[in-house]
CSV table of C-alpha atoms and ligand atoms in Angstrom, one decimal:
chain,number,residue,atom,x,y,z
A,198,MET,CA,0.0,0.0,0.0
A,199,THR,CA,1.3,3.4,-1.0
A,200,ILE,CA,0.2,6.6,0.8
A,201,ILE,CA,-0.2,9.4,-1.8
A,202,ASP,CA,1.7,12.3,-0.4
A,203,GLY,CA,-0.2,15.5,-1.4
A,204,ARG,CA,2.1,17.7,0.7
A,205,LEU,CA,5.3,16.5,-1.0
A,206,THR,CA,3.7,16.6,-4.5
A,207,SER,CA,2.3,20.1,-4.0
A,208,ALA,CA,5.7,21.3,-2.7
A,209,GLN,CA,7.4,19.9,-5.8
A,210,ILE,CA,4.8,21.6,-8.1
A,211,LYS,CA,5.1,24.9,-6.3
A,212,ALA,CA,8.9,24.8,-6.8
A,213,GLU,CA,8.4,24.1,-10.5
A,214,ILE,CA,5.9,27.0,-10.8
A,215,ALA,CA,8.3,29.3,-8.9
A,216,GLU,CA,11.1,28.3,-11.4
A,217,GLN,CA,8.8,29.2,-14.4
A,218,VAL,CA,7.8,32.5,-12.8
A,219,LYS,CA,11.5,33.4,-12.4
A,220,GLU,CA,12.0,32.7,-16.1
A,221,ILE,CA,9.0,34.8,-17.1
A,222,VAL,CA,10.1,37.7,-15.0
A,223,ALA,CA,13.7,37.4,-16.1
A,224,ALA,CA,12.5,37.6,-19.7
A,225,GLY,CA,10.6,40.9,-18.9
A,226,GLY,CA,7.2,39.3,-18.5
A,227,THR,CA,4.6,40.1,-15.9
A,228,ARG,CA,4.5,38.3,-12.5
A,229,PRO,CA,1.2,36.3,-12.2
A,230,HIS,CA,-1.3,38.1,-10.0
A,231,LEU,CA,-4.1,36.3,-8.1
A,232,ALA,CA,-6.8,38.3,-6.3
A,233,ALA,CA,-9.1,36.8,-3.7
A,234,ILE,CA,-12.4,38.2,-2.4
A,235,LEU,CA,-13.2,37.1,1.2
A,236,VAL,CA,-16.6,38.0,2.6
A,237,GLY,CA,-17.1,37.8,6.4
A,238,HIS,CA,-15.0,35.8,8.9
A,239,ASP,CA,-15.9,32.2,8.4
A,240,GLY,CA,-13.1,30.2,10.1
A,241,GLY,CA,-12.7,27.7,7.3
A,242,SER,CA,-12.7,30.4,4.6
A,243,GLU,CA,-10.1,32.5,6.5
A,244,THR,CA,-7.8,29.5,6.7
A,245,TYR,CA,-8.2,28.6,3.0
A,246,VAL,CA,-7.7,32.1,1.8
A,247,ALA,CA,-4.6,32.6,4.1
A,248,ALA,CA,-3.2,29.3,2.6
A,249,LYS,CA,-3.8,30.6,-0.9
A,250,VAL,CA,-2.0,33.9,-0.2
A,251,LYS,CA,0.9,31.9,1.3
A,252,ALA,CA,1.0,29.7,-1.8
A,253,CYS,CA,1.2,32.8,-4.0
A,254,GLU,CA,4.3,33.9,-2.1
A,255,GLU,CA,5.9,30.5,-2.5
A,256,CYS,CA,5.2,30.5,-6.2
A,257,GLY,CA,6.5,34.1,-6.7
A,258,PHE,CA,3.1,35.4,-7.5
A,259,ARG,CA,1.6,38.7,-6.6
A,260,SER,CA,-1.6,38.4,-4.5
A,261,SER,CA,-4.3,40.8,-3.4
A,262,LEU,CA,-6.8,40.0,-0.6
A,263,ILE,CA,-10.0,42.0,-0.8
A,264,ARG,CA,-12.2,41.8,2.3
A,265,PHE,CA,-15.8,42.6,2.9
A,266,GLU,CA,-17.9,42.4,6.0
A,267,ASP,CA,-20.8,39.9,6.2
A,268,ASP,CA,-23.4,42.7,5.5
A,269,VAL,CA,-21.9,43.7,2.1
A,270,THR,CA,-24.6,44.2,-0.5
A,271,THR,CA,-24.7,42.0,-3.7
A,272,GLU,CA,-24.4,45.2,-5.7
A,273,ARG,CA,-21.1,46.2,-4.0
A,274,LEU,CA,-19.7,42.7,-4.5
A,275,LEU,CA,-20.7,42.7,-8.1
A,276,ALA,CA,-19.1,46.1,-8.6
A,277,GLU,CA,-15.8,44.8,-7.2
A,278,ILE,CA,-16.0,41.8,-9.5
A,279,GLU,CA,-16.5,44.2,-12.4
A,280,ARG,CA,-13.5,46.1,-11.3
A,281,LEU,CA,-11.3,43.0,-11.2
A,282,ASN,CA,-12.7,41.8,-14.6
A,283,ALA,CA,-11.5,45.1,-16.1
A,284,ASP,CA,-8.1,45.4,-14.2
A,285,PRO,CA,-5.4,44.4,-16.6
A,286,GLU,CA,-3.0,43.8,-13.7
A,287,VAL,CA,-5.1,41.0,-12.2
A,288,HIS,CA,-4.7,37.8,-14.2
A,289,GLY,CA,-7.2,35.7,-12.2
A,290,PHE,CA,-9.4,36.0,-9.1
A,291,ILE,CA,-11.6,34.0,-6.9
A,292,VAL,CA,-14.6,34.7,-4.6
A,293,GLN,CA,-14.2,32.4,-1.6
A,294,LEU,CA,-17.3,30.4,-0.9
A,295,PRO,CA,-19.6,30.0,1.0
A,296,LEU,CA,-21.1,33.5,0.8
A,297,PRO,CA,-23.5,35.0,3.4
A,298,ARG,CA,-27.1,33.8,2.7
A,299,HIS,CA,-28.4,37.1,1.3
A,300,ILE,CA,-25.9,37.0,-1.6
A,301,PRO,CA,-26.9,34.8,-4.6
A,302,GLU,CA,-23.9,32.6,-5.1
A,303,GLN,CA,-24.6,31.7,-8.7
A,304,LYS,CA,-25.1,35.3,-9.8
A,305,VAL,CA,-21.7,36.1,-8.3
A,306,ILE,CA,-20.0,33.2,-10.0
A,307,GLU,CA,-21.5,34.2,-13.4
A,308,ALA,CA,-20.3,37.8,-13.0
A,309,ILE,CA,-16.7,36.6,-13.1
A,310,ASP,CA,-15.1,36.9,-16.5
A,311,PRO,CA,-14.5,33.2,-17.5
A,312,ARG,CA,-11.0,34.2,-18.7
A,313,LYS,CA,-10.1,35.2,-15.1
A,314,ASP,CA,-12.2,32.5,-13.4
A,315,VAL,CA,-9.2,30.5,-12.1
A,316,ASP,CA,-11.6,28.5,-9.8
A,317,GLY,CA,-13.2,27.1,-12.9
A,318,PHE,CA,-16.7,27.6,-11.4
A,319,HIS,CA,-18.2,29.8,-14.3
A,320,PRO,CA,-20.7,27.8,-16.5
A,321,VAL,CA,-18.5,28.7,-19.5
A,322,ASN,CA,-15.6,26.9,-17.9
A,323,VAL,CA,-17.7,24.0,-16.7
A,324,GLY,CA,-19.3,23.6,-20.2
A,325,ARG,CA,-15.9,23.8,-22.0
A,326,SER,CA,-14.5,21.2,-19.6
A,327,SER,CA,-17.4,18.8,-20.3
A,328,ILE,CA,-16.8,18.9,-24.0
A,329,GLY,CA,-13.0,18.8,-23.7
A,330,LEU,CA,-12.1,22.4,-24.7
A,331,PRO,CA,-9.3,24.4,-23.1
A,332,CYS,CA,-10.6,25.9,-19.9
A,333,PHE,CA,-10.0,26.5,-16.2
A,334,VAL,CA,-10.8,23.3,-14.3
A,335,SER,CA,-12.1,23.4,-10.7
A,336,ALA,CA,-9.0,23.1,-8.4
A,337,THR,CA,-9.9,20.0,-6.4
A,338,PRO,CA,-10.6,17.6,-9.4
A,339,ALA,CA,-7.6,19.1,-11.2
A,340,GLY,CA,-5.5,18.3,-8.1
A,341,ILE,CA,-6.7,14.7,-8.0
A,342,LEU,CA,-5.9,14.2,-11.7
A,343,THR,CA,-2.4,15.5,-11.0
A,344,LEU,CA,-2.0,13.1,-8.1
A,345,LEU,CA,-3.2,10.2,-10.2
A,346,SER,CA,-0.9,11.2,-13.0
A,347,ARG,CA,2.2,11.8,-10.9
A,348,TYR,CA,1.8,8.5,-9.1
A,349,GLY,CA,1.4,6.6,-12.4
A,350,ILE,CA,-2.1,5.4,-11.6
A,351,VAL,CA,-3.8,4.2,-14.8
A,352,THR,CA,-7.4,5.3,-15.2
A,353,LYS,CA,-8.0,4.1,-18.8
A,354,GLY,CA,-10.5,1.3,-18.8
A,355,LYS,CA,-10.9,1.3,-15.0
A,356,GLU,CA,-14.1,1.4,-13.0
A,357,VAL,CA,-14.2,4.7,-11.1
A,358,VAL,CA,-16.9,5.4,-8.5
A,359,VAL,CA,-17.3,9.0,-7.5
A,360,LEU,CA,-19.2,9.5,-4.2
A,361,GLY,CA,-20.9,12.9,-4.2
A,362,ARG,CA,-22.3,15.2,-7.0
A,363,SER,CA,-21.3,18.7,-5.9
A,364,ASN,CA,-20.6,21.3,-8.6
A,365,ILE,CA,-17.1,21.8,-7.2
A,366,VAL,CA,-15.9,18.2,-6.9
A,367,GLY,CA,-18.2,15.3,-7.8
A,368,LYS,CA,-19.6,16.5,-11.1
A,369,PRO,CA,-16.4,17.9,-12.6
A,370,MET,CA,-14.5,14.8,-11.4
A,371,ALA,CA,-16.9,12.4,-13.1
A,372,SER,CA,-16.8,14.5,-16.3
A,373,LEU,CA,-13.0,14.7,-16.4
A,374,LEU,CA,-12.5,11.0,-15.8
A,375,MET,CA,-14.9,10.0,-18.6
A,376,GLN,CA,-13.1,12.2,-21.1
A,377,LYS,CA,-11.1,10.6,-23.9
A,378,SER,CA,-7.8,11.8,-22.3
A,379,ASP,CA,-5.1,10.8,-19.9
A,380,PRO,CA,-5.9,10.7,-17.1
A,381,GLY,CA,-9.5,9.8,-18.1
A,382,ASN,CA,-10.9,7.1,-20.3
A,383,ALA,CA,-12.5,5.6,-17.3
A,384,THR,CA,-16.0,4.1,-16.8
A,385,VAL,CA,-17.5,6.4,-14.2
A,386,THR,CA,-20.4,5.8,-11.8
A,387,VAL,CA,-21.6,8.7,-9.6
A,388,CYS,CA,-23.3,7.8,-6.3
A,389,HIS,CA,-25.3,10.3,-4.2
A,390,SER,CA,-27.8,10.5,-1.4
A,391,ALA,CA,-30.5,8.8,-3.5
A,392,THR,CA,-28.3,5.9,-4.8
A,393,VAL,CA,-29.6,2.5,-3.9
A,394,GLY,CA,-26.9,-0.2,-3.0
A,395,ILE,CA,-23.9,2.2,-2.7
A,396,GLU,CA,-21.8,-0.5,-0.9
A,397,GLU,CA,-22.2,-3.0,-3.8
A,398,ILE,CA,-21.3,-0.3,-6.4
A,399,CYS,CA,-18.2,0.7,-4.4
A,400,ARG,CA,-17.0,-2.9,-4.2
A,401,ARG,CA,-16.8,-2.9,-8.1
A,402,ALA,CA,-14.5,0.1,-8.1
A,403,ASP,CA,-10.9,0.1,-9.1
A,404,ILE,CA,-10.8,3.7,-8.0
A,405,ILE,CA,-13.0,5.3,-5.4
A,406,ILE,CA,-13.2,9.1,-5.1
A,407,ALA,CA,-15.0,10.0,-1.9
A,408,ALA,CA,-16.4,13.6,-1.8
A,409,LEU,CA,-19.5,13.4,0.3
A,410,GLY,CA,-18.5,15.4,3.4
A,411,CYS,CA,-19.5,12.4,5.5
A,412,PRO,CA,-16.8,11.4,8.0
A,413,GLY,CA,-15.7,7.8,7.8
A,414,PHE,CA,-18.4,6.8,5.2
A,415,VAL,CA,-16.2,4.5,3.2
A,416,LYS,CA,-15.7,1.3,5.2
A,417,GLU,CA,-13.4,-1.7,4.7
A,418,ASP,CA,-16.2,-3.9,3.3
A,419,MET,CA,-16.9,-1.4,0.6
A,420,VAL,CA,-13.4,-1.5,-0.9
A,421,LYS,CA,-12.1,-4.1,-3.4
A,422,PRO,CA,-8.6,-5.4,-2.5
A,423,GLY,CA,-6.0,-3.4,-4.4
A,424,ALA,CA,-8.3,-0.4,-5.1
A,425,VAL,CA,-7.1,3.2,-5.2
A,426,VAL,CA,-9.0,5.4,-2.7
A,427,ILE,CA,-9.0,9.2,-2.9
A,428,ASP,CA,-10.4,11.0,0.1
A,429,VAL,CA,-11.7,14.5,-0.6
A,430,GLY,CA,-13.5,14.9,2.8
A,431,THR,CA,-12.4,17.6,5.1
A,432,THR,CA,-15.1,17.8,7.8
A,433,ARG,CA,-14.2,19.7,11.0
A,434,VAL,CA,-14.8,17.4,13.9
A,435,PRO,CA,-14.6,18.8,17.5
A,436,ASP,CA,-11.5,17.7,19.2
A,437,ALA,CA,-10.6,19.1,22.6
A,438,THR,CA,-7.1,17.7,22.5
A,439,ARG,CA,-6.2,20.1,19.6
A,440,LYS,CA,-5.3,23.7,20.0
A,441,SER,CA,-7.7,24.7,17.2
A,442,GLY,CA,-10.5,22.7,19.0
A,443,PHE,CA,-11.1,20.5,15.9
A,444,ARG,CA,-9.5,18.0,13.6
A,445,LEU,CA,-10.1,17.4,9.9
A,446,CYS,CA,-11.9,14.1,9.2
A,447,GLY,CA,-12.0,12.4,5.8
A,448,ASP,CA,-14.8,10.5,4.2
A,449,VAL,CA,-12.9,7.2,4.5
A,450,ASP,CA,-12.4,5.0,7.6
A,451,TYR,CA,-8.7,5.3,6.9
A,452,ALA,CA,-7.3,2.9,9.6
A,453,ASN,CA,-9.4,0.0,8.3
A,454,VAL,CA,-9.5,0.8,4.6
A,455,ALA,CA,-5.8,1.7,4.0
A,456,PRO,CA,-4.5,-1.9,4.4
A,457,LYS,CA,-6.7,-3.1,1.6
A,458,CYS,CA,-5.7,-0.4,-0.9
A,459,SER,CA,-2.9,-0.2,-3.5
A,460,TYR,CA,-2.9,3.6,-3.0
A,461,ILE,CA,-4.7,5.9,-0.6
A,462,THR,CA,-4.7,9.6,0.2
A,463,PRO,CA,-4.6,10.6,3.9
A,464,VAL,CA,-6.6,13.5,5.5
A,465,PRO,CA,-5.0,15.9,6.0
A,466,GLY,CA,-2.0,15.9,3.6
A,467,GLY,CA,-3.6,14.2,0.6
A,468,VAL,CA,-6.0,16.1,-1.7
A,469,GLY,CA,-6.1,19.3,0.3
A,470,PRO,CA,-2.6,20.7,-0.5
A,471,MET,CA,-3.2,19.8,-4.2
A,472,THR,CA,-6.3,22.0,-4.4
A,473,ILE,CA,-4.3,25.1,-3.7
A,474,VAL,CA,-1.5,24.1,-6.1
A,475,SER,CA,-4.1,23.6,-8.9
A,476,LEU,CA,-5.3,27.1,-8.3
A,477,MET,CA,-1.7,28.3,-8.6
A,478,GLN,CA,-1.4,26.3,-11.9
A,479,ASN,CA,-4.6,27.9,-13.2
A,480,THR,CA,-3.3,31.4,-12.3
A,481,LEU,CA,-0.1,30.8,-14.1
A,482,ARG,CA,-2.0,29.6,-17.2
A,483,ALA,CA,-4.2,32.8,-16.9
A,484,ALA,CA,-1.1,35.0,-16.7
A,485,ARG,CA,0.4,33.3,-19.7
A,486,GLY,CA,-2.8,33.6,-21.7
A,487,ASP,CA,-2.6,29.8,-22.4
A,488,VAL,CA,-6.3,29.0,-22.0
A,489,TYR,CA,-8.3,31.7,-23.8
A,490,LYS,CA,-6.3,32.9,-26.8
A,491,ASP,CA,-8.1,35.8,-28.5
B,203,GUN,N1,-14.8,27.0,-0.8
B,203,GUN,C1,-14.4,25.7,-0.7
B,203,GUN,N2,-13.6,25.4,-1.7
B,203,GUN,C2,-13.5,26.5,-2.5
B,203,GUN,C3,-12.7,26.7,-3.7
B,203,GUN,O1,-12.1,25.9,-4.3
B,203,GUN,N3,-12.9,28.0,-4.2
B,203,GUN,C4,-13.6,28.9,-3.6
B,203,GUN,N4,-13.7,30.1,-4.2
B,203,GUN,N5,-14.3,28.7,-2.5
B,203,GUN,C5,-14.2,27.5,-2.0
């Protein structure tokens, strides 16, 4: 059994990106610039955005953090998005989710210029991805594809079971793995809360991608011997022994499942660090103008 080391892989990729940025800047090019909009003070969002800003530093990117209080109006937020869309110095930007309930999330996502949508959440990027056109791919599925590829895990002809159908992970993951590409070319089944016989379906899988947000859901008896298990879960579970008061819990019962696997990602230190590095890769591609050539 091999533990897929997302921390190590992400550190290697950040070093590769930093090298490319050095070359761009030395040749007189512009330093990639990522902006992040953060609304309110949600603990998880604060942590993620701080990690994104830190990753920008490590990659040699410029970063801007734009903060609004919880009571910001939709109009004010949309005006800021318009400003960033028009700012030639910003190559890509994200609006950290979730947003306060009074702000319509989809309207905000659709206000972002797809050419700067380095999160890959805009319907134009989602649609282009699903028909195999150049686009920005959502960071978590992109990070998983990078891990599969760097660990030499073959997906062609394999049975993949994706647990969860979120717009950010489950749906794009299933779509990418069924593409005629490498990684891809897999036979994909998506399971969700209305799926009947989920255990049986999982037992067929060569590769399980668990993205339900349900701690410890994938049990030993749901995994075929030698399967690859990718755990996307990051539920915060109260833990009084930790300084933070919580620990991150994956969707896989790791202790019991790991011995049956050929490869498995731990939580933390598996998919999580790859998500941020994929955002950096998307920002580099935005700065280079690699995706939308017009
Ligand atoms: N909230 C949880 N994950 C993400 C992400 O990848 N991007 C943004 N913008 N918000 C998130």
